[in-house]
């Protein structure tokens, strides 16, 4: 099994390592629809649903600041969106529009990996539109990335409320252009994009009829999720379910690392044990890198590749050769990364709190770093006493201070719940809103911040016990997808069909 | 009858005249909860429900820009709010909060005139909170009115989305301070404040359980209301219902004014006929002033004072003395303004498009002028062929240009419907949202932009055939209020009670 999935996961881990640079100091795992399943599908027949020649690129002259009327607010930038109209039934029948709301990655890298849209375009006769999130990809204000990312004065316009307003303007524009004013729009997104999709339906119900919000941890703000039920408790559960001994080994390893690190030549010995590409400067770096390995494996625990099992096979497999805890952990690292000359090659500096990543190509890391600091304050790595990790309490004040040191402006840790809600979500929404699917896989540690249960008849939680992050959105693979995944997607399609039926009936009734 | 209501209406007209300065060039009648009924009630026993000693003033350190994270966005200003906690049942029983959302007037001038809150505080055991809208009253950013109103760079933060976010922050803050996290909030507002109340429930359902939106023309944007069904068609209806001959006289008067104005010494003759305090410089000024008199009379056509009838009594009464149309119109002017040495004393300059009013005390006029230019683009004075007024078509491009000339930034005429919706409101909201009362009186010309009918079981239109602008909110007057008005208020109270009952049941069910 290892040899089959080795290269794929290598690819994933490589990306993860690069992304660790800025999230390190903030203890934030990045939200992203890029996942192992996507890389896997690239090599499968599943991508046959995606044909690049069907897609056309457009640019919208977007307003820089929707919520201000200062002269500079009226500046514009070119916002990219991509349309596939091959399957669209047209405005005469008010055929639907599926709108993929871009998130913290370049649009180009997700269009081909978002299977849900092209795979269902034909049966819905849907127009597909993918909109790039501002400050990512080619949708950069101020003329260039260098200008846009200069400081808080240019980054200030980079936030979720502005992004939603961008989507609103573009969707209104496109519907007008197509004379499709009564075409129902379904917004779709994963992870951060899933939050945007659910928030878009809440804030712009007159533009979107419904939302498919995949793996959207919209409750992971403020103090809504207690640390003992948080992200790392799910990671722990995933590993414990895979193997009790694996879980115990990992749980033990942290204090062993600390013990060795505190001895003379400790860091040097740890560097040797883990064959690090450069000498370790702190034990924290090692622990953080290992934690990231476990969390990513859990988050992207694809049923066909099962990285959690891969790591645990490595760890447990080594038990016949050694009693040494750290040797077993290293075996887990080798199992997931494959045989390499050295490991943990890019060393995040544990003390850096202010540097933007020097590698400007990593736009996701750079962009999310700002978003996480400014408004997307998610205490994801807060740890209770019940996990396989060392306890860690999230200190909002030091988080704010770190961000202020990094960007010159403090965080607004309460803004997301003030603007979008989150506390007592069932109580506040049980008779408000409609047509949102909150889809999740319960192996995804972000599912800890998910909407737990149906809020009402049409604000529904569709989840699978064994699913991982955004699994329902990636291209299907008939030869490997398990029944529960096929079923989850089917349920989502049926729910959306139900929205359509009700909508078209209402359209007949209300149309003047 | 005239002698009884004369002074009151004088007072009203005086205010109207002063407010005409800036709306003149833009053809926008100002939205305002200040109305004849309120002045009337001042002298009645109805105000007994208002006791100033029950109210305490607070200031909240408000964020200048909620939707931007530039360093200057974090500036703060002191936002005023006033609380009456005398009737509150307390946090132990999660007793409700009635929140009056301030609009385009100073808070001090409305607290005592908003009868609905104090009159119902006791039976609901409600806390009353009144929040001042930013850039009005004492809630001024940038340290002073002079600074704040300097130009678009400081005015840019002055818009409805920022105002709603202000209210959200203050309500969250107050609930936290009072440990009243589960106290349901009902937001209440009239006219522009009524729009804010309905939009607040739509955008912040997690903060407000429901909204009473009185006389809120939320549909008066873009091209939703055709000119032939607009504001001036209702004014026409009001006058025609009062008197067919009065209606005919007014309808005839415009061309007579034009005819005289086109003759030698025409303007001088018109100045004599209408005894203007200063010589007329254009016929437009006279026509505009008269139009304003008719529209205000219709908008504030209180059942106990009936200014439309007063004007028509004057016009029709003169018919026994003269056949001259303009002499009759002048008699209408005298009837409503009372006997004065001269009329139309403050002359709006018909050609001014750029000047802020020189009288800085008139903060409502100054503030609304900016709001109407920037985002509250309501084509209210567009006229079809079916009114007693001369046809006038609203040219959005020249409106935008005028605003740009006045403030240096153009209007965003489509922003309100993009952000809040409005088109196809029944179709978009029939299965979305809940708990909004759209109350109206059908004599109010602004009711042309109202929500016409119930959208759903809990998005309801409560209106009266003979009511005027915001009539349900003003202090009740047991000795003069007609049954239909008493009944309208009762219905509103019963609906809100229903929301409470459902909410408290849900609270029992969902509370952890």
PDB file of C-alpha atoms in Angstrom, chain A residues 63-74 152-159 161-162 165 168-169 172 181-182 201-207 209 370 374-375 408-412 415-424 426-435 455 458 499 502-504 506-507 510, chain B residues 63-74 152-159 161-162 165 168-169 172 181-182 201-207 209 370 374-375 408-412 415-424 426-435 455 458 499 502-504 506-507 510:
ATOM      1  CA  UNK A  63     -14.766  48.062  -6.828  1.00  0.00           C
ATOM      2  CA  UNK A  64     -11.932  48.198  -4.313  1.00  0.00           C
ATOM      3  CA  UNK A  65     -14.067  49.067  -1.283  1.00  0.00           C
ATOM      4  CA  UNK A  66     -17.793  48.345  -1.342  1.00  0.00           C
ATOM      5  CA  UNK A  67     -18.428  49.701   2.142  1.00  0.00           C
ATOM      6  CA  UNK A  68     -16.786  53.067   1.893  1.00  0.00           C
ATOM      7  CA  UNK A  69     -17.283  56.056  -0.372  1.00  0.00           C
ATOM      8  CA  UNK A  70     -13.891  57.694  -0.020  1.00  0.00           C
ATOM      9  CA  UNK A  71     -12.385  58.622  -3.364  1.00  0.00           C
ATOM     10  CA  UNK A  72      -9.890  55.742  -3.161  1.00  0.00           C
ATOM     11  CA  UNK A  73     -12.730  53.291  -2.477  1.00  0.00           C
ATOM     12  CA  UNK A  74     -13.779  53.784  -6.083  1.00  0.00           C
ATOM     13  CA  UNK A 152      -1.942  47.044   6.120  1.00  0.00           C
ATOM     14  CA  UNK A 153      -2.868  50.164   4.162  1.00  0.00           C
ATOM     15  CA  UNK A 154      -3.118  48.124   0.985  1.00  0.00           C
ATOM     16  CA  UNK A 155      -4.070  44.821   2.625  1.00  0.00           C
ATOM     17  CA  UNK A 156      -6.940  46.394   4.579  1.00  0.00           C
ATOM     18  CA  UNK A 157      -9.405  45.771   1.744  1.00  0.00           C
ATOM     19  CA  UNK A 158      -8.610  42.062   1.855  1.00  0.00           C
ATOM     20  CA  UNK A 159     -11.370  40.458   3.901  1.00  0.00           C
ATOM     21  CA  UNK A 161     -17.093  40.878   3.613  1.00  0.00           C
ATOM     22  CA  UNK A 162     -15.456  42.615   0.665  1.00  0.00           C
ATOM     23  CA  UNK A 165     -19.639  41.805  -2.090  1.00  0.00           C
ATOM     24  CA  UNK A 168     -22.488  39.643  -5.424  1.00  0.00           C
ATOM     25  CA  UNK A 169     -21.489  42.259  -7.980  1.00  0.00           C
ATOM     26  CA  UNK A 172     -25.509  40.336 -10.699  1.00  0.00           C
ATOM     27  CA  UNK A 181     -32.389  37.412 -13.920  1.00  0.00           C
ATOM     28  CA  UNK A 182     -34.499  34.466 -12.776  1.00  0.00           C
ATOM     29  CA  UNK A 201     -26.505  32.624   1.214  1.00  0.00           C
ATOM     30  CA  UNK A 202     -27.107  34.263   4.581  1.00  0.00           C
ATOM     31  CA  UNK A 203     -26.140  37.762   3.456  1.00  0.00           C
ATOM     32  CA  UNK A 204     -27.243  37.719  -0.187  1.00  0.00           C
ATOM     33  CA  UNK A 205     -30.330  35.481  -0.361  1.00  0.00           C
ATOM     34  CA  UNK A 206     -31.617  37.670  -3.185  1.00  0.00           C
ATOM     35  CA  UNK A 207     -28.660  36.577  -5.306  1.00  0.00           C
ATOM     36  CA  UNK A 209     -30.934  30.515  -3.902  1.00  0.00           C
ATOM     37  CA  UNK A 370      -3.045  38.139   6.568  1.00  0.00           C
ATOM     38  CA  UNK A 374      -6.915  40.252  10.630  1.00  0.00           C
ATOM     39  CA  UNK A 375     -10.298  38.558  10.957  1.00  0.00           C
ATOM     40  CA  UNK A 408       0.956  46.979  12.205  1.00  0.00           C
ATOM     41  CA  UNK A 409      -2.749  46.477  12.890  1.00  0.00           C
ATOM     42  CA  UNK A 410      -4.352  44.297  15.556  1.00  0.00           C
ATOM     43  CA  UNK A 411      -6.724  41.403  14.955  1.00  0.00           C
ATOM     44  CA  UNK A 412     -10.451  41.758  15.318  1.00  0.00           C
ATOM     45  CA  UNK A 415     -15.726  40.479  14.149  1.00  0.00           C
ATOM     46  CA  UNK A 416     -16.631  37.241  12.377  1.00  0.00           C
ATOM     47  CA  UNK A 417     -19.247  36.281  14.967  1.00  0.00           C
ATOM     48  CA  UNK A 418     -20.547  39.841  15.094  1.00  0.00           C
ATOM     49  CA  UNK A 419     -21.030  39.988  11.342  1.00  0.00           C
ATOM     50  CA  UNK A 420     -21.943  36.395  10.519  1.00  0.00           C
ATOM     51  CA  UNK A 421     -23.092  34.949  13.826  1.00  0.00           C
ATOM     52  CA  UNK A 422     -22.091  31.575  15.202  1.00  0.00           C
ATOM     53  CA  UNK A 423     -23.083  31.547  18.864  1.00  0.00           C
ATOM     54  CA  UNK A 424     -26.311  29.647  19.488  1.00  0.00           C
ATOM     55  CA  UNK A 426     -29.600  26.755  16.057  1.00  0.00           C
ATOM     56  CA  UNK A 427     -31.440  29.191  18.293  1.00  0.00           C
ATOM     57  CA  UNK A 428     -30.762  32.150  16.013  1.00  0.00           C
ATOM     58  CA  UNK A 429     -31.378  30.441  12.670  1.00  0.00           C
ATOM     59  CA  UNK A 430     -33.988  27.754  13.318  1.00  0.00           C
ATOM     60  CA  UNK A 431     -36.654  30.037  11.877  1.00  0.00           C
ATOM     61  CA  UNK A 432     -34.393  32.119   9.669  1.00  0.00           C
ATOM     62  CA  UNK A 433     -32.623  31.403   6.405  1.00  0.00           C
ATOM     63  CA  UNK A 434     -32.920  28.317   4.230  1.00  0.00           C
ATOM     64  CA  UNK A 435     -31.176  26.252   1.600  1.00  0.00           C
ATOM     65  CA  UNK A 455     -30.816  23.609  12.007  1.00  0.00           C
ATOM     66  CA  UNK A 458     -33.495  23.376   4.751  1.00  0.00           C
ATOM     67  CA  UNK A 499     -34.586  23.616  -3.975  1.00  0.00           C
ATOM     68  CA  UNK A 502     -39.656  24.638  -5.121  1.00  0.00           C
ATOM     69  CA  UNK A 503     -38.053  27.654  -6.722  1.00  0.00           C
ATOM     70  CA  UNK A 504     -39.449  27.070 -10.204  1.00  0.00           C
ATOM     71  CA  UNK A 506     -42.580  29.851  -6.871  1.00  0.00           C
ATOM     72  CA  UNK A 507     -41.284  31.540  -9.998  1.00  0.00           C
ATOM     73  CA  UNK A 510     -44.857  35.073  -8.359  1.00  0.00           C
TER      74      UNK A 510
ATOM     75  CA  UNK B  63     -14.819  51.373  15.103  1.00  0.00           C
ATOM     76  CA  UNK B  64     -14.610  53.828  12.208  1.00  0.00           C
ATOM     77  CA  UNK B  65     -14.534  51.214   9.429  1.00  0.00           C
ATOM     78  CA  UNK B  66     -15.822  47.702  10.107  1.00  0.00           C
ATOM     79  CA  UNK B  67     -15.111  46.424   6.614  1.00  0.00           C
ATOM     80  CA  UNK B  68     -11.538  47.457   6.209  1.00  0.00           C
ATOM     81  CA  UNK B  69      -8.359  46.723   8.156  1.00  0.00           C
ATOM     82  CA  UNK B  70      -6.258  49.698   7.113  1.00  0.00           C
ATOM     83  CA  UNK B  71      -4.636  51.405  10.065  1.00  0.00           C
ATOM     84  CA  UNK B  72      -7.063  54.328   9.839  1.00  0.00           C
ATOM     85  CA  UNK B  73     -10.017  51.918   9.889  1.00  0.00           C
ATOM     86  CA  UNK B  74      -9.197  51.232  13.526  1.00  0.00           C
ATOM     87  CA  UNK B 152     -15.654  62.514   0.658  1.00  0.00           C
ATOM     88  CA  UNK B 153     -12.468  61.296   2.344  1.00  0.00           C
ATOM     89  CA  UNK B 154     -14.038  61.793   5.746  1.00  0.00           C
ATOM     90  CA  UNK B 155     -17.647  61.262   4.666  1.00  0.00           C
ATOM     91  CA  UNK B 156     -16.864  57.932   2.975  1.00  0.00           C
ATOM     92  CA  UNK B 157     -17.459  55.976   6.191  1.00  0.00           C
ATOM     93  CA  UNK B 158     -20.962  57.413   6.427  1.00  0.00           C
ATOM     94  CA  UNK B 159     -23.260  54.760   4.994  1.00  0.00           C
ATOM     95  CA  UNK B 161     -23.717  49.118   6.072  1.00  0.00           C
ATOM     96  CA  UNK B 162     -21.337  50.766   8.518  1.00  0.00           C
ATOM     97  CA  UNK B 165     -22.408  47.162  11.925  1.00  0.00           C
ATOM     98  CA  UNK B 168     -24.487  45.172  15.868  1.00  0.00           C
ATOM     99  CA  UNK B 169     -21.404  45.988  17.915  1.00  0.00           C
ATOM    100  CA  UNK B 172     -23.524  42.737  21.400  1.00  0.00           C
ATOM    101  CA  UNK B 181     -27.011  36.936  25.924  1.00  0.00           C
ATOM    102  CA  UNK B 182     -30.393  35.262  25.464  1.00  0.00           C
ATOM    103  CA  UNK B 201     -32.952  41.694  10.806  1.00  0.00           C
ATOM    104  CA  UNK B 202     -31.927  40.406   7.368  1.00  0.00           C
ATOM    105  CA  UNK B 203     -28.185  40.860   7.910  1.00  0.00           C
ATOM    106  CA  UNK B 204     -27.883  40.237  11.643  1.00  0.00           C
ATOM    107  CA  UNK B 205     -30.540  37.640  12.537  1.00  0.00           C
ATOM    108  CA  UNK B 206     -28.200  36.333  15.226  1.00  0.00           C
ATOM    109  CA  UNK B 207     -28.483  39.682  17.016  1.00  0.00           C
ATOM    110  CA  UNK B 209     -34.974  38.369  16.716  1.00  0.00           C
ATOM    111  CA  UNK B 370     -24.580  62.966   1.453  1.00  0.00           C
ATOM    112  CA  UNK B 374     -23.726  58.320  -2.232  1.00  0.00           C
ATOM    113  CA  UNK B 375     -25.979  55.273  -1.857  1.00  0.00           C
ATOM    114  CA  UNK B 408     -16.130  64.617  -5.729  1.00  0.00           C
ATOM    115  CA  UNK B 409     -17.315  60.998  -5.796  1.00  0.00           C
ATOM    116  CA  UNK B 410     -20.077  59.512  -7.930  1.00  0.00           C
ATOM    117  CA  UNK B 411     -23.208  57.774  -6.656  1.00  0.00           C
ATOM    118  CA  UNK B 412     -23.501  54.016  -6.507  1.00  0.00           C
ATOM    119  CA  UNK B 415     -25.425  49.243  -4.439  1.00  0.00           C
ATOM    120  CA  UNK B 416     -28.485  49.154  -2.159  1.00  0.00           C
ATOM    121  CA  UNK B 417     -30.206  46.460  -4.214  1.00  0.00           C
ATOM    122  CA  UNK B 418     -26.955  44.534  -4.589  1.00  0.00           C
ATOM    123  CA  UNK B 419     -26.340  44.488  -0.859  1.00  0.00           C
ATOM    124  CA  UNK B 420     -29.876  44.344   0.527  1.00  0.00           C
ATOM    125  CA  UNK B 421     -31.952  43.078  -2.370  1.00  0.00           C
ATOM    126  CA  UNK B 422     -35.273  44.493  -3.461  1.00  0.00           C
ATOM    127  CA  UNK B 423     -36.000  43.087  -6.904  1.00  0.00           C
ATOM    128  CA  UNK B 424     -38.460  40.193  -6.812  1.00  0.00           C
ATOM    129  CA  UNK B 426     -41.318  37.906  -2.625  1.00  0.00           C
ATOM    130  CA  UNK B 427     -39.558  35.399  -4.836  1.00  0.00           C
ATOM    131  CA  UNK B 428     -36.226  35.826  -3.062  1.00  0.00           C
ATOM    132  CA  UNK B 429     -37.518  35.931   0.514  1.00  0.00           C
ATOM    133  CA  UNK B 430     -40.640  33.787   0.585  1.00  0.00           C
ATOM    134  CA  UNK B 431     -38.649  30.954   2.122  1.00  0.00           C
ATOM    135  CA  UNK B 432     -35.914  33.046   3.690  1.00  0.00           C
ATOM    136  CA  UNK B 433     -35.881  35.290   6.739  1.00  0.00           C
ATOM    137  CA  UNK B 434     -38.613  35.825   9.291  1.00  0.00           C
ATOM    138  CA  UNK B 435     -39.975  38.230  11.869  1.00  0.00           C
ATOM    139  CA  UNK B 455     -43.988  37.772   1.914  1.00  0.00           C
ATOM    140  CA  UNK B 458     -43.598  36.096   9.466  1.00  0.00           C
ATOM    141  CA  UNK B 499     -42.278  36.024  18.147  1.00  0.00           C
ATOM    142  CA  UNK B 502     -41.924  31.035  19.883  1.00  0.00           C
ATOM    143  CA  UNK B 503     -38.484  32.260  20.864  1.00  0.00           C
ATOM    144  CA  UNK B 504     -38.778  31.426  24.545  1.00  0.00           C
ATOM    145  CA  UNK B 506     -37.041  27.458  21.396  1.00  0.00           C
ATOM    146  CA  UNK B 507     -34.739  28.815  24.067  1.00  0.00           C
ATOM    147  CA  UNK B 510     -32.086  24.493  22.544  1.00  0.00           C
TER     148      UNK B 510
END
